[in-house]
């Protein structure tokens, strides 16, 4: 499988059987001109994971792509008359020869006064996990964890604990756009990762094999 980190939460995955784009949001770049996508998968409705203004043009460039979203995002898309498919945790479905399991349920707590929203994590072919904005530990260990680095809902110790709980062979930090110097957090991940886990920072926009 080949992955490319397009900034923040946006990741392009090419399994050889399918090309899938996760979370094309406002802090990401390079996805706008992609073609040949089989699906666009949205973990939740926040603007850094879903740019509603740019989404229609992306879908127009990829008329065969299925837009897969959580129930909360669906409400937002109906207001913009954007066709979509709703998937919920516990479901497994196939897109273009790739198998996707939906995990999780809710977004991590930002503050007790802020209502929690729905969040889908996506486990691709049982090997790559995009958790969205949540610390969902899957029932089986993925080969690759796309690891949230920093956010209003996250402190670095929690991210380290999540990395240790999942303990994948490979962790690729994402969700870094709110940091002026993400390398400080990446260093923490490298130093505190569990034994057997490699932390690899993906060059932005460049594909790499897993």
XYZ file of C-alpha atoms in Angstrom:
210
model
C 0.000 0.000 0.000
C 1.141 3.544 -0.687
C 0.209 6.486 1.524
C 0.680 10.232 1.090
C 0.155 12.778 3.863
C -1.391 15.914 2.369
C -1.207 17.907 5.573
C -3.085 17.771 8.871
C -5.689 14.958 8.779
C -5.734 14.443 5.004
C -4.206 11.199 3.744
C -4.316 9.568 0.317
C -4.175 5.767 0.311
C -3.577 3.616 -2.761
C -4.096 -0.068 -2.021
C -3.513 -1.216 -5.584
C -7.219 -2.045 -5.727
C -8.550 1.382 -4.681
C -7.560 5.031 -4.258
C -9.067 6.526 -1.129
C -8.853 10.043 0.279
C -9.376 10.681 3.984
C -10.428 14.026 5.517
C -9.772 16.740 2.913
C -10.045 19.720 5.263
C -9.194 23.397 5.358
C -5.652 22.884 6.709
C -4.675 20.425 3.944
C -3.387 21.046 0.432
C -2.743 19.060 -2.721
C -5.935 17.027 -2.783
C -7.907 19.489 -4.901
C -6.535 18.218 -8.225
C -6.611 14.493 -7.471
C -8.337 12.208 -9.938
C -9.158 8.516 -10.067
C -10.477 8.345 -6.512
C -12.775 5.492 -5.563
C -13.937 7.119 -2.325
C -13.615 10.164 -0.117
C -13.996 9.281 3.562
C -14.828 11.882 6.212
C -14.306 11.074 9.885
C -16.392 13.990 11.198
C -17.815 17.399 10.426
C -15.134 19.804 11.725
C -13.720 22.162 9.087
C -10.162 20.874 9.441
C -11.431 17.477 8.263
C -14.078 18.609 5.793
C -13.869 21.683 3.571
C -17.439 21.948 2.341
C -16.540 24.746 -0.081
C -13.892 22.710 -1.927
C -15.612 19.327 -1.710
C -18.026 19.727 -4.680
C -15.183 20.472 -7.127
C -13.233 17.462 -5.833
C -16.238 15.204 -6.352
C -16.804 16.659 -9.823
C -13.237 15.686 -10.751
C -13.949 12.193 -9.396
C -17.468 11.295 -10.557
C -17.007 7.647 -9.600
C -15.960 8.404 -6.015
C -18.299 7.521 -3.157
C -18.471 10.094 -0.374
C -18.602 8.232 2.960
C -19.432 10.141 6.140
C -20.565 9.812 9.750
C -24.172 10.641 10.715
C -23.290 14.109 12.032
C -21.536 15.133 8.836
C -24.529 13.906 6.845
C -26.702 16.631 8.355
C -24.247 19.273 7.149
C -24.026 17.799 3.650
C -27.787 17.670 3.239
C -27.845 21.440 3.774
C -25.440 21.782 0.823
C -27.226 19.173 -1.322
C -24.105 16.979 -1.579
C -24.784 13.284 -2.195
C -23.206 10.946 0.333
C -23.341 7.559 2.042
C -23.665 7.320 5.823
C -21.640 4.667 7.623
C -21.583 3.952 11.345
C -19.239 2.136 13.732
C -19.587 -1.620 13.464
C -20.154 -1.558 9.706
C -17.760 -3.076 7.184
C -18.043 -2.200 3.504
C -16.089 -2.476 0.265
C -15.012 0.292 -2.077
C -13.123 -0.459 -5.272
C -11.746 -3.725 -3.934
C -10.725 -2.273 -0.558
C -12.371 -3.372 2.687
C -13.139 -0.686 5.253
C -14.255 -1.232 8.832
C -15.814 1.678 10.721
C -14.636 1.950 14.340
C -15.219 4.313 17.240
C -18.315 6.400 17.854
C -17.677 9.859 19.330
C -15.190 12.693 18.956
C -12.780 13.072 21.873
C -13.806 15.550 24.582
C -12.700 19.103 23.786
C -14.236 20.590 26.937
C -17.155 19.388 29.090
C -19.147 22.459 28.036
C -18.819 21.575 24.329
C -21.217 18.849 23.121
C -19.508 15.831 21.625
C -20.145 14.965 17.993
C -19.949 11.702 16.086
C -16.626 10.463 14.743
C -15.877 7.549 12.451
C -12.502 5.884 12.521
C -11.691 3.908 9.370
C -9.636 0.706 9.331
C -8.506 0.077 5.765
C -7.934 -3.538 4.705
C -7.251 -4.335 8.345
C -3.865 -2.637 8.022
C -4.172 1.182 8.180
C -6.187 3.014 10.832
C -7.310 6.628 10.499
C -8.931 7.337 13.891
C -10.201 10.840 13.136
C -10.376 12.870 16.341
C -10.629 10.016 18.808
C -8.465 7.548 20.664
C -10.305 4.413 19.571
C -8.233 1.276 20.084
C -9.222 -1.305 17.458
C -9.828 -4.927 18.335
C -6.916 -5.965 16.126
C -3.600 -4.189 15.755
C -3.182 -2.356 12.445
C 0.126 -2.322 10.608
C -0.060 1.475 10.381
C -1.599 3.984 12.791
C -2.191 7.522 11.529
C -1.432 9.161 14.854
C -3.040 12.500 15.865
C -0.266 14.848 16.961
C -1.906 17.986 18.377
C -5.362 19.546 18.767
C -7.522 21.480 21.258
C -8.797 18.093 22.470
C -5.370 16.484 22.777
C -2.248 16.723 24.913
C 0.924 14.952 23.937
C 0.844 12.499 26.854
C -2.566 11.273 25.657
C -1.233 10.774 22.144
C 1.701 8.787 23.545
C -0.652 6.654 25.642
C -2.779 6.008 22.552
C 0.298 5.042 20.557
C 1.269 2.599 23.296
C -2.252 1.176 23.530
C -2.434 0.453 19.799
C 1.290 -0.462 19.501
C 1.406 -0.713 15.706
C 4.555 -1.665 13.795
C 4.420 1.779 12.137
C 2.965 5.096 13.342
C 2.686 8.082 10.990
C 1.954 11.394 12.757
C -0.883 13.489 11.293
C -3.156 16.292 12.578
C -0.227 18.640 13.155
C -1.337 21.933 11.576
C -2.047 23.709 14.873
C 1.630 23.457 15.889
C 4.370 25.948 15.041
C 7.006 23.237 15.544
C 5.521 19.737 15.242
C 8.972 18.144 15.424
C 8.894 18.663 19.206
C 5.917 16.309 19.408
C 7.362 13.898 16.856
C 10.448 13.591 19.042
C 8.272 12.682 22.021
C 6.585 9.967 19.969
C 9.928 8.524 18.888
C 11.341 8.547 22.415
C 8.238 7.154 24.123
C 6.900 4.761 21.504
C 6.460 1.140 22.583
C 9.106 -1.366 21.653
C 8.614 -2.571 18.095
C 6.919 0.613 16.869
C 8.602 2.819 14.267
C 7.508 6.465 14.141
C 7.913 7.778 10.613
C 7.196 11.377 9.648
C 5.886 11.396 6.093
C 7.190 14.136 3.767
C 4.199 16.276 2.918
C 2.597 15.302 -0.368
C 5.059 12.517 -1.167
C 3.919 8.940 -1.410
C 5.614 6.234 0.640
C 5.141 2.484 0.793
C 4.036 0.711 3.959
